[in-house]
Amino acid sequence: MKRKHITPYSIIFLTFLTTIFIGAILLVLPISTKNRSSMGFVNALFMSTSCVCVTGLSVYSDVASNISIFGQVVMMLLIEIGGLSFLTIMTFVFYLLGLKIGISERYLLKEALNQNSTSGILKLIYRTIIISIIIQAIGTLVNFIVFIPIYGAKGIYISIFHAVSAFNNAGFDILGNGNSLISYSNNILLNLNTMALIILGGLGFIVIYDIISFRKNKRLKLHTKIVLAVSLFLIVLGAILLKISMPDITWLEAFFQSVTARTAGFASIDMSRLNSAGTLVMIFLMFIGASPCSTGGGLKTTTFFVIIVYILSFAKGKSPKIGYRKISNQSLFKAFALVTFSIIYLCLAIFLISLCENGVGLKEITFESVSAFATVGLSMNLTPTLHIASKLILCATMFIGRLGPLTVISIMNNNWTRASKEEINYVEENIIIG
């Protein structure tokens, strides 16, 4: 009998799914709410999915007033697990205990972290955890300056929760009133600290370590250069476009929203204030999202860059290349497969939610769907009012967005351990395009 191997993509899928269901079981308990009544399994599943997928969408307009301290701690743990991934955390524990990690486990981690090889994967895991702890600790200390004078001892807990939520690009807040950071829109220190945590979490651990190692290596990797350039471009462009679209907001608010739209989900302005132009800018930024091997979601900055380079090269009649290096066909195929799948799935999700939510505008549904898919969490206050079917659709959307469309597609790939039997050179045929 032929032995079947479970693919790494299936293991990643099941790991995330299991974590979500464990979180849902904990959140459905009466102790998770302040009024000690169960929130219901669908709502608990939604909240757990939003935490593990570091999205930030909530069935409650005000988390602090509805979720108990126990529920909030569960949420914080789920956010941390979702941001770093359960596989990464467990591997780190095994690494510290000196347990053996075989080639199959290394290959699994390679796929989970979207790496090209298993070389140095354990060192990357170790550095990822250490760097994330240090950054969140520094972010928490800065938050102390803001929150302790206002909330006293409770400010310590709020500072920790906010740092975890910001670095992992989750966007949940426990400040009350359901206003996110709108009440702190003029607090320069909190805004800058939150933006720094969001950006560092969204750059990716590979980029952060490469920057730290710059003095030793004397150069940055091509991946790092692309991520930094595209990230800076999108932040500045987004802020300028938002300011043009909504002249009444401040430059600090414009830059904050440009940063947080890239999968973080905090808001310093009311999303209902967004006009059509501002909404389009936010959807554009949310869809692109953060960078590979980060705590954020979305299409990813490198995918966006590869597509733009290919389009410009095609217009000039040249092969797509970066500097003196040609972009591989595999990278191009992945980029276009990712974009195509994302657009098709989003159209399907928006259509299905529109069927379930009569009377709700297309703008609000599109905004909420893209926010879920890109694991952003920004909301026009639509999620708390959705029907059960719509919430389940958004759960699936958050899950696919965080897991990664390519990972979902690759679950069907049974040739991950060997060369495909279909690797035969066929005669090419030109198909009329356009």
Short mmCIF file of C-alpha atoms in Angstrom, two decimals:
data_model
loop_
_atom_site.label_atom_id
_atom_site.label_comp_id
_atom_site.label_asym_id
_atom_site.label_seq_id
_atom_site.Cartn_x
_atom_site.Cartn_y
_atom_site.Cartn_z
CA MET A 1 0.00 0.00 0.00
CA LYS A 2 1.33 3.39 -0.98
CA ARG A 3 2.04 5.59 2.03
CA LYS A 4 0.48 9.03 1.95
CA HIS A 5 2.39 12.04 3.22
CA ILE A 6 0.57 14.99 4.70
CA THR A 7 1.84 18.17 3.06
CA PRO A 8 3.47 20.99 5.06
CA TYR A 9 0.74 23.31 3.79
CA SER A 10 -1.92 21.05 5.31
CA ILE A 11 -0.09 21.04 8.64
CA ILE A 12 0.10 24.84 8.65
CA PHE A 13 -3.61 24.96 7.79
CA LEU A 14 -4.55 22.57 10.58
CA THR A 15 -2.30 24.31 13.12
CA PHE A 16 -3.97 27.67 12.55
CA LEU A 17 -7.42 26.08 12.52
CA THR A 18 -6.79 24.19 15.77
CA THR A 19 -5.51 27.33 17.49
CA ILE A 20 -8.61 29.23 16.39
CA PHE A 21 -10.99 26.57 17.74
CA ILE A 22 -9.15 26.35 21.07
CA GLY A 23 -9.39 30.13 21.34
CA ALA A 24 -13.11 30.01 20.49
CA ILE A 25 -13.73 27.44 23.21
CA LEU A 26 -12.03 29.69 25.77
CA LEU A 27 -13.81 32.85 24.60
CA VAL A 28 -17.26 31.23 24.56
CA LEU A 29 -17.00 30.63 28.31
CA PRO A 30 -19.12 33.02 30.43
CA ILE A 31 -15.97 34.10 32.28
CA SER A 32 -14.74 35.74 29.06
CA THR A 33 -17.41 38.45 29.16
CA LYS A 34 -18.00 41.13 31.78
CA ASN A 35 -21.68 40.31 32.20
CA ARG A 36 -20.77 36.60 32.68
CA SER A 37 -23.04 35.45 29.86
CA SER A 38 -21.68 33.51 26.89
CA MET A 39 -21.15 35.54 23.72
CA GLY A 40 -22.25 32.54 21.64
CA PHE A 41 -20.02 30.19 19.66
CA VAL A 42 -20.19 32.08 16.34
CA ASN A 43 -19.15 35.34 18.00
CA ALA A 44 -16.43 33.53 19.96
CA LEU A 45 -15.22 31.87 16.75
CA PHE A 46 -15.17 35.25 15.02
CA MET A 47 -13.21 36.90 17.83
CA SER A 48 -10.74 34.01 18.01
CA THR A 49 -10.24 34.06 14.23
CA SER A 50 -9.71 37.82 14.30
CA CYS A 51 -7.09 37.45 17.05
CA VAL A 52 -5.19 34.49 15.58
CA CYS A 53 -5.29 36.09 12.12
CA VAL A 54 -4.19 39.38 13.77
CA THR A 55 -7.02 41.24 12.06
CA GLY A 56 -8.79 43.33 14.70
CA LEU A 57 -12.36 43.14 13.48
CA SER A 58 -14.72 42.64 16.41
CA VAL A 59 -18.32 41.66 17.04
CA TYR A 60 -18.26 44.31 19.78
CA SER A 61 -17.90 48.01 19.04
CA ASP A 62 -16.19 48.33 22.45
CA VAL A 63 -13.99 45.40 23.50
CA ALA A 64 -13.08 46.90 26.89
CA SER A 65 -16.72 47.20 28.00
CA ASN A 66 -17.75 43.71 26.91
CA ILE A 67 -14.74 41.40 27.27
CA SER A 68 -13.49 40.54 30.78
CA ILE A 69 -9.85 40.59 31.86
CA PHE A 70 -9.74 36.80 31.34
CA GLY A 71 -11.10 37.19 27.82
CA GLN A 72 -8.67 40.01 27.08
CA VAL A 73 -5.69 37.93 28.25
CA VAL A 74 -6.88 35.06 26.02
CA MET A 75 -7.13 37.52 23.13
CA MET A 76 -3.62 38.84 23.81
CA LEU A 77 -2.17 35.32 23.82
CA LEU A 78 -4.00 34.45 20.59
CA ILE A 79 -2.67 37.65 18.99
CA GLU A 80 0.88 36.75 20.00
CA ILE A 81 0.50 33.19 18.71
CA GLY A 82 -1.11 34.40 15.49
CA GLY A 83 1.51 37.06 14.86
CA LEU A 84 4.51 34.81 15.39
CA SER A 85 2.70 31.55 14.50
CA PHE A 86 2.28 28.53 16.76
CA LEU A 87 4.93 26.59 14.82
CA THR A 88 7.51 29.33 15.38
CA ILE A 89 6.84 29.51 19.11
CA MET A 90 6.92 25.72 19.61
CA THR A 91 10.13 25.43 17.58
CA PHE A 92 11.69 28.12 19.77
CA VAL A 93 10.74 26.13 22.88
CA PHE A 94 12.20 22.93 21.39
CA TYR A 95 15.34 24.87 20.42
CA LEU A 96 15.81 26.10 24.00
CA LEU A 97 15.25 22.60 25.38
CA GLY A 98 17.82 21.18 22.97
CA LEU A 99 15.35 18.81 21.32
CA LYS A 100 16.14 17.50 17.85
CA ILE A 101 14.32 19.13 14.94
CA GLY A 102 14.38 16.95 11.84
CA ILE A 103 14.46 17.82 8.14
CA SER A 104 10.68 17.42 7.78
CA GLU A 105 10.08 19.92 10.57
CA ARG A 106 12.61 22.32 9.03
CA TYR A 107 10.87 22.08 5.66
CA LEU A 108 7.57 22.80 7.38
CA LEU A 109 9.07 25.90 9.02
CA LYS A 110 10.49 26.97 5.66
CA GLU A 111 7.00 26.99 4.18
CA ALA A 112 5.46 28.63 7.25
CA LEU A 113 8.00 31.47 7.12
CA ASN A 114 7.93 31.70 3.31
CA GLN A 115 11.66 31.00 2.95
CA ASN A 116 13.49 29.68 -0.11
CA SER A 117 15.53 27.07 1.78
CA THR A 118 15.89 25.34 5.15
CA SER A 119 19.39 26.71 5.63
CA GLY A 120 19.64 28.73 8.85
CA ILE A 121 15.93 28.29 9.59
CA LEU A 122 16.46 27.55 13.31
CA LYS A 123 18.62 30.64 13.78
CA LEU A 124 15.91 32.67 12.05
CA ILE A 125 13.30 31.28 14.49
CA TYR A 126 15.48 32.14 17.49
CA ARG A 127 16.16 35.66 16.24
CA THR A 128 12.49 36.18 15.38
CA ILE A 129 11.33 35.47 18.93
CA ILE A 130 14.12 37.46 20.61
CA ILE A 131 13.66 40.48 18.33
CA SER A 132 9.89 40.46 18.81
CA ILE A 133 10.23 40.31 22.62
CA ILE A 134 12.71 43.20 22.68
CA ILE A 135 10.64 45.42 20.37
CA GLN A 136 7.41 44.79 22.28
CA ALA A 137 9.18 45.42 25.60
CA ILE A 138 10.49 48.78 24.39
CA GLY A 139 7.06 49.66 23.00
CA THR A 140 5.49 48.80 26.35
CA LEU A 141 7.94 51.05 28.24
CA VAL A 142 7.11 53.99 25.97
CA ASN A 143 3.38 53.30 26.47
CA PHE A 144 3.94 53.55 30.25
CA ILE A 145 4.67 57.26 29.78
CA VAL A 146 1.29 57.74 28.12
CA PHE A 147 -1.06 55.42 29.98
CA ILE A 148 0.17 55.21 33.60
CA PRO A 149 -0.45 58.93 34.32
CA ILE A 150 -4.02 58.47 33.01
CA TYR A 151 -4.98 55.00 34.28
CA GLY A 152 -2.57 54.47 37.19
CA ALA A 153 -1.59 50.82 37.81
CA LYS A 154 -4.09 49.67 35.17
CA GLY A 155 -1.99 51.60 32.67
CA ILE A 156 0.70 48.88 32.94
CA TYR A 157 -1.69 46.24 31.61
CA ILE A 158 -3.08 48.58 28.94
CA SER A 159 0.49 49.41 27.83
CA ILE A 160 1.37 45.71 27.43
CA PHE A 161 -1.84 44.90 25.55
CA HIS A 162 -1.43 47.89 23.23
CA ALA A 163 2.22 47.04 22.44
CA VAL A 164 1.34 43.41 21.65
CA SER A 165 -1.62 44.45 19.51
CA ALA A 166 0.39 47.09 17.63
CA PHE A 167 3.53 45.04 16.94
CA ASN A 168 1.49 42.05 15.77
CA ASN A 169 -0.59 44.36 13.57
CA ALA A 170 -3.81 43.25 15.30
CA GLY A 171 -5.45 46.61 15.97
CA PHE A 172 -7.46 45.62 19.05
CA ASP A 173 -7.65 48.24 21.80
CA ILE A 174 -8.99 48.18 25.37
CA LEU A 175 -9.19 51.94 25.90
CA GLY A 176 -13.00 51.97 26.06
CA ASN A 177 -15.76 53.78 24.15
CA GLY A 178 -14.94 51.82 20.98
CA ASN A 179 -13.08 54.81 19.55
CA SER A 180 -9.71 53.09 19.06
CA LEU A 181 -7.10 55.90 19.24
CA ILE A 182 -9.39 58.72 18.12
CA SER A 183 -9.23 60.31 21.59
CA TYR A 184 -5.42 60.25 21.32
CA SER A 185 -5.17 61.58 17.76
CA ASN A 186 -3.12 64.54 18.96
CA ASN A 187 -0.86 62.57 21.31
CA ILE A 188 2.39 62.66 19.36
CA LEU A 189 4.28 60.16 21.55
CA LEU A 190 1.54 57.48 21.43
CA ASN A 191 1.02 57.96 17.69
CA LEU A 192 4.74 57.73 16.91
CA ASN A 193 5.25 54.72 19.19
CA THR A 194 2.26 52.90 17.73
CA MET A 195 3.40 53.66 14.17
CA ALA A 196 6.91 52.42 14.99
CA LEU A 197 5.56 49.14 16.39
CA ILE A 198 3.27 48.66 13.39
CA ILE A 199 6.04 49.37 10.88
CA LEU A 200 8.56 47.10 12.62
CA GLY A 201 6.03 44.29 12.85
CA GLY A 202 5.09 44.77 9.19
CA LEU A 203 8.61 44.94 7.76
CA GLY A 204 9.32 41.30 8.52
CA PHE A 205 11.86 39.69 10.83
CA ILE A 206 14.30 39.01 7.99
CA VAL A 207 14.46 42.71 7.19
CA ILE A 208 14.85 43.73 10.84
CA TYR A 209 17.73 41.30 11.41
CA ASP A 210 19.37 42.35 8.13
CA ILE A 211 19.29 45.99 9.29
CA ILE A 212 20.73 45.00 12.69
CA SER A 213 23.52 43.08 10.93
CA PHE A 214 24.32 45.93 8.53
CA ARG A 215 27.41 47.04 10.49
CA LYS A 216 28.81 43.50 10.28
CA ASN A 217 27.82 42.65 6.69
CA LYS A 218 28.33 46.16 5.25
CA ARG A 219 25.41 45.67 2.88
CA LEU A 220 21.68 44.99 2.79
CA LYS A 221 20.01 42.11 0.99
CA LEU A 222 17.99 42.86 -2.13
CA HIS A 223 14.82 41.76 -0.32
CA THR A 224 15.48 44.31 2.45
CA LYS A 225 16.08 47.13 -0.02
CA ILE A 226 12.82 46.37 -1.85
CA VAL A 227 10.78 46.14 1.37
CA LEU A 228 12.19 49.38 2.80
CA ALA A 229 11.78 51.31 -0.46
CA VAL A 230 8.22 50.13 -1.15
CA SER A 231 7.14 50.57 2.48
CA LEU A 232 8.44 54.15 2.62
CA PHE A 233 6.86 54.92 -0.75
CA LEU A 234 3.45 53.60 0.29
CA ILE A 235 3.48 55.36 3.67
CA VAL A 236 4.33 58.75 2.15
CA LEU A 237 2.05 58.30 -0.88
CA GLY A 238 -0.82 57.12 1.31
CA ALA A 239 -0.48 60.07 3.68
CA ILE A 240 -0.40 62.59 0.82
CA LEU A 241 -3.42 61.05 -0.92
CA LEU A 242 -5.39 60.91 2.34
CA LYS A 243 -4.59 64.54 3.09
CA ILE A 244 -5.67 65.54 -0.43
CA SER A 245 -8.85 63.45 -0.12
CA MET A 246 -9.69 64.81 3.34
CA PRO A 247 -8.12 68.26 3.87
CA ASP A 248 -9.71 68.57 7.33
CA ILE A 249 -7.50 65.87 8.90
CA THR A 250 -4.05 66.72 10.27
CA TRP A 251 -0.81 65.47 8.76
CA LEU A 252 -0.26 63.33 11.88
CA GLU A 253 -3.65 61.69 11.34
CA ALA A 254 -2.91 61.23 7.63
CA PHE A 255 0.44 59.52 8.28
CA PHE A 256 -1.02 57.42 11.11
CA GLN A 257 -3.85 56.13 8.92
CA SER A 258 -1.44 55.49 6.05
CA VAL A 259 0.67 53.32 8.38
CA THR A 260 -2.19 51.56 10.16
CA ALA A 261 -4.00 50.76 6.89
CA ARG A 262 -1.10 48.45 6.08
CA THR A 263 -2.72 45.67 8.19
CA ALA A 264 -2.67 47.20 11.71
CA GLY A 265 -6.26 48.38 12.18
CA PHE A 266 -5.93 51.18 14.72
CA ALA A 267 -7.82 54.35 13.87
CA SER A 268 -7.12 57.95 14.86
CA ILE A 269 -10.09 59.18 12.80
CA ASP A 270 -13.65 57.87 12.49
CA MET A 271 -13.83 55.59 9.46
CA SER A 272 -17.38 56.80 8.79
CA ARG A 273 -15.82 60.18 7.95
CA LEU A 274 -14.05 58.72 4.92
CA ASN A 275 -15.34 60.07 1.63
CA SER A 276 -15.22 58.02 -1.58
CA ALA A 277 -11.67 59.12 -2.45
CA GLY A 278 -10.41 58.46 1.07
CA THR A 279 -12.08 55.05 1.13
CA LEU A 280 -10.42 54.09 -2.17
CA VAL A 281 -7.00 55.11 -0.83
CA MET A 282 -7.51 53.04 2.32
CA ILE A 283 -8.67 49.99 0.34
CA PHE A 284 -5.60 50.30 -1.91
CA LEU A 285 -3.24 50.45 1.09
CA MET A 286 -5.03 47.62 2.91
CA PHE A 287 -4.94 45.35 -0.14
CA ILE A 288 -1.15 45.71 -0.56
CA GLY A 289 -0.53 45.24 3.16
CA ALA A 290 2.76 44.45 4.90
CA SER A 291 5.85 42.46 3.88
CA PRO A 292 6.70 38.72 3.79
CA CYS A 293 7.67 36.93 7.02
CA SER A 294 6.00 39.64 9.10
CA THR A 295 3.06 39.89 11.49
CA GLY A 296 0.97 41.60 8.80
CA GLY A 297 -1.15 40.37 5.91
CA GLY A 298 -2.23 41.64 2.52
CA LEU A 299 -0.82 41.15 -0.95
CA LYS A 300 2.67 42.03 0.41
CA THR A 301 5.02 44.80 -0.67
CA THR A 302 7.33 42.50 -2.64
CA THR A 303 4.41 41.11 -4.67
CA PHE A 304 3.29 44.64 -5.51
CA PHE A 305 6.85 45.54 -6.50
CA VAL A 306 7.32 42.50 -8.76
CA ILE A 307 4.05 43.19 -10.58
CA ILE A 308 4.89 46.86 -11.14
CA VAL A 309 8.38 45.94 -12.43
CA TYR A 310 6.90 43.34 -14.78
CA ILE A 311 4.30 45.77 -16.18
CA LEU A 312 6.94 48.46 -16.79
CA SER A 313 9.31 45.92 -18.38
CA PHE A 314 6.53 44.59 -20.61
CA ALA A 315 5.73 48.14 -21.72
CA LYS A 316 9.39 48.62 -22.69
CA GLY A 317 9.61 45.20 -24.35
CA LYS A 318 12.29 43.99 -21.94
CA SER A 319 12.67 41.11 -19.51
CA PRO A 320 11.73 42.02 -15.93
CA LYS A 321 14.84 42.58 -13.83
CA ILE A 322 15.96 44.36 -10.69
CA GLY A 323 19.32 46.02 -11.11
CA TYR A 324 21.43 43.40 -12.86
CA ARG A 325 19.31 40.46 -11.77
CA LYS A 326 16.43 38.95 -13.73
CA ILE A 327 13.24 38.16 -11.82
CA SER A 328 12.64 34.40 -11.93
CA ASN A 329 9.60 33.01 -13.72
CA GLN A 330 8.58 31.29 -10.48
CA SER A 331 8.41 34.65 -8.68
CA LEU A 332 6.32 36.12 -11.50
CA PHE A 333 3.96 33.14 -11.52
CA LYS A 334 3.54 33.35 -7.74
CA ALA A 335 2.89 37.10 -7.84
CA PHE A 336 0.22 36.89 -10.53
CA ALA A 337 -1.37 33.77 -9.01
CA LEU A 338 -1.59 35.58 -5.67
CA VAL A 339 -3.17 38.70 -7.17
CA THR A 340 -5.62 36.73 -9.31
CA PHE A 341 -6.73 34.48 -6.46
CA SER A 342 -7.08 37.44 -4.08
CA ILE A 343 -9.23 39.47 -6.45
CA ILE A 344 -11.47 36.51 -7.35
CA TYR A 345 -11.94 35.52 -3.72
CA LEU A 346 -12.68 39.09 -2.60
CA CYS A 347 -15.27 39.52 -5.35
CA LEU A 348 -16.91 36.27 -4.23
CA ALA A 349 -16.88 37.27 -0.55
CA ILE A 350 -18.30 40.73 -1.29
CA PHE A 351 -21.03 39.18 -3.46
CA LEU A 352 -22.03 36.64 -0.78
CA ILE A 353 -22.10 39.23 2.01
CA SER A 354 -24.16 41.55 -0.21
CA LEU A 355 -26.72 38.76 -0.59
CA CYS A 356 -26.90 38.35 3.19
CA GLU A 357 -26.98 42.05 4.06
CA ASN A 358 -29.84 43.77 2.28
CA GLY A 359 -29.77 47.52 2.61
CA VAL A 360 -26.04 47.76 3.35
CA GLY A 361 -23.99 49.84 0.91
CA LEU A 362 -21.40 48.28 -1.38
CA LYS A 363 -18.74 50.69 -0.06
CA GLU A 364 -19.11 49.44 3.52
CA ILE A 365 -19.15 45.76 2.50
CA THR A 366 -16.11 46.15 0.24
CA PHE A 367 -14.20 48.05 2.93
CA GLU A 368 -14.98 45.42 5.57
CA SER A 369 -14.15 42.51 3.24
CA VAL A 370 -10.79 43.92 2.14
CA SER A 371 -10.02 44.79 5.77
CA ALA A 372 -10.69 41.16 6.73
CA PHE A 373 -8.77 39.63 3.82
CA ALA A 374 -5.72 41.85 4.37
CA THR A 375 -6.01 41.20 8.15
CA VAL A 376 -6.25 44.93 8.84
CA GLY A 377 -9.24 45.27 11.15
CA LEU A 378 -10.34 48.77 10.23
CA SER A 379 -14.12 48.92 10.25
CA MET A 380 -16.99 51.19 9.33
CA ASN A 381 -18.86 49.69 12.32
CA LEU A 382 -20.48 47.11 10.05
CA THR A 383 -19.15 43.90 11.66
CA PRO A 384 -21.18 44.08 14.93
CA THR A 385 -24.41 44.32 12.91
CA LEU A 386 -23.74 41.44 10.49
CA HIS A 387 -25.81 38.27 10.27
CA ILE A 388 -24.28 34.93 11.27
CA ALA A 389 -23.67 33.89 7.64
CA SER A 390 -21.77 37.12 6.93
CA LYS A 391 -19.65 36.69 10.05
CA LEU A 392 -18.71 33.18 8.97
CA ILE A 393 -17.78 34.47 5.51
CA LEU A 394 -15.55 37.10 7.12
CA CYS A 395 -14.03 34.38 9.34
CA ALA A 396 -13.06 32.42 6.23
CA THR A 397 -11.78 35.63 4.63
CA MET A 398 -9.55 36.46 7.62
CA PHE A 399 -8.28 32.87 7.77
CA ILE A 400 -7.36 32.72 4.09
CA GLY A 401 -5.83 36.21 4.23
CA ARG A 402 -3.60 35.35 7.20
CA LEU A 403 -2.70 31.84 6.09
CA GLY A 404 -1.89 33.18 2.65
CA PRO A 405 -3.73 32.44 -0.60
CA LEU A 406 -0.70 30.60 -1.99
CA THR A 407 -0.62 28.32 1.06
CA VAL A 408 -4.32 27.59 0.62
CA ILE A 409 -3.80 26.80 -3.07
CA SER A 410 -0.72 24.66 -2.31
CA ILE A 411 -2.68 22.35 0.01
CA MET A 412 -3.54 20.43 -3.17
CA ASN A 413 0.16 20.07 -4.03
CA ASN A 414 1.17 16.44 -3.43
CA ASN A 415 4.55 16.77 -5.17
CA TRP A 416 6.30 18.77 -2.47
CA THR A 417 8.82 15.99 -1.71
CA ARG A 418 9.69 15.08 -5.27
CA ALA A 419 9.86 16.44 -8.76
CA SER A 420 6.54 16.44 -10.54
CA LYS A 421 5.96 13.63 -13.03
CA GLU A 422 4.51 16.22 -15.34
CA GLU A 423 7.84 18.03 -15.79
CA ILE A 424 7.90 17.30 -19.53
CA ASN A 425 8.82 19.77 -22.23
CA TYR A 426 5.66 20.31 -24.25
CA VAL A 427 5.34 22.17 -27.54
CA GLU A 428 4.42 25.79 -26.80
CA GLU A 429 1.24 27.30 -28.16
CA ASN A 430 0.53 31.02 -28.33
CA ILE A 431 -2.91 32.08 -27.09
CA ILE A 432 -4.34 35.39 -28.25
CA ILE A 433 -4.33 37.76 -25.25
CA GLY A 434 -6.06 41.14 -25.02
#
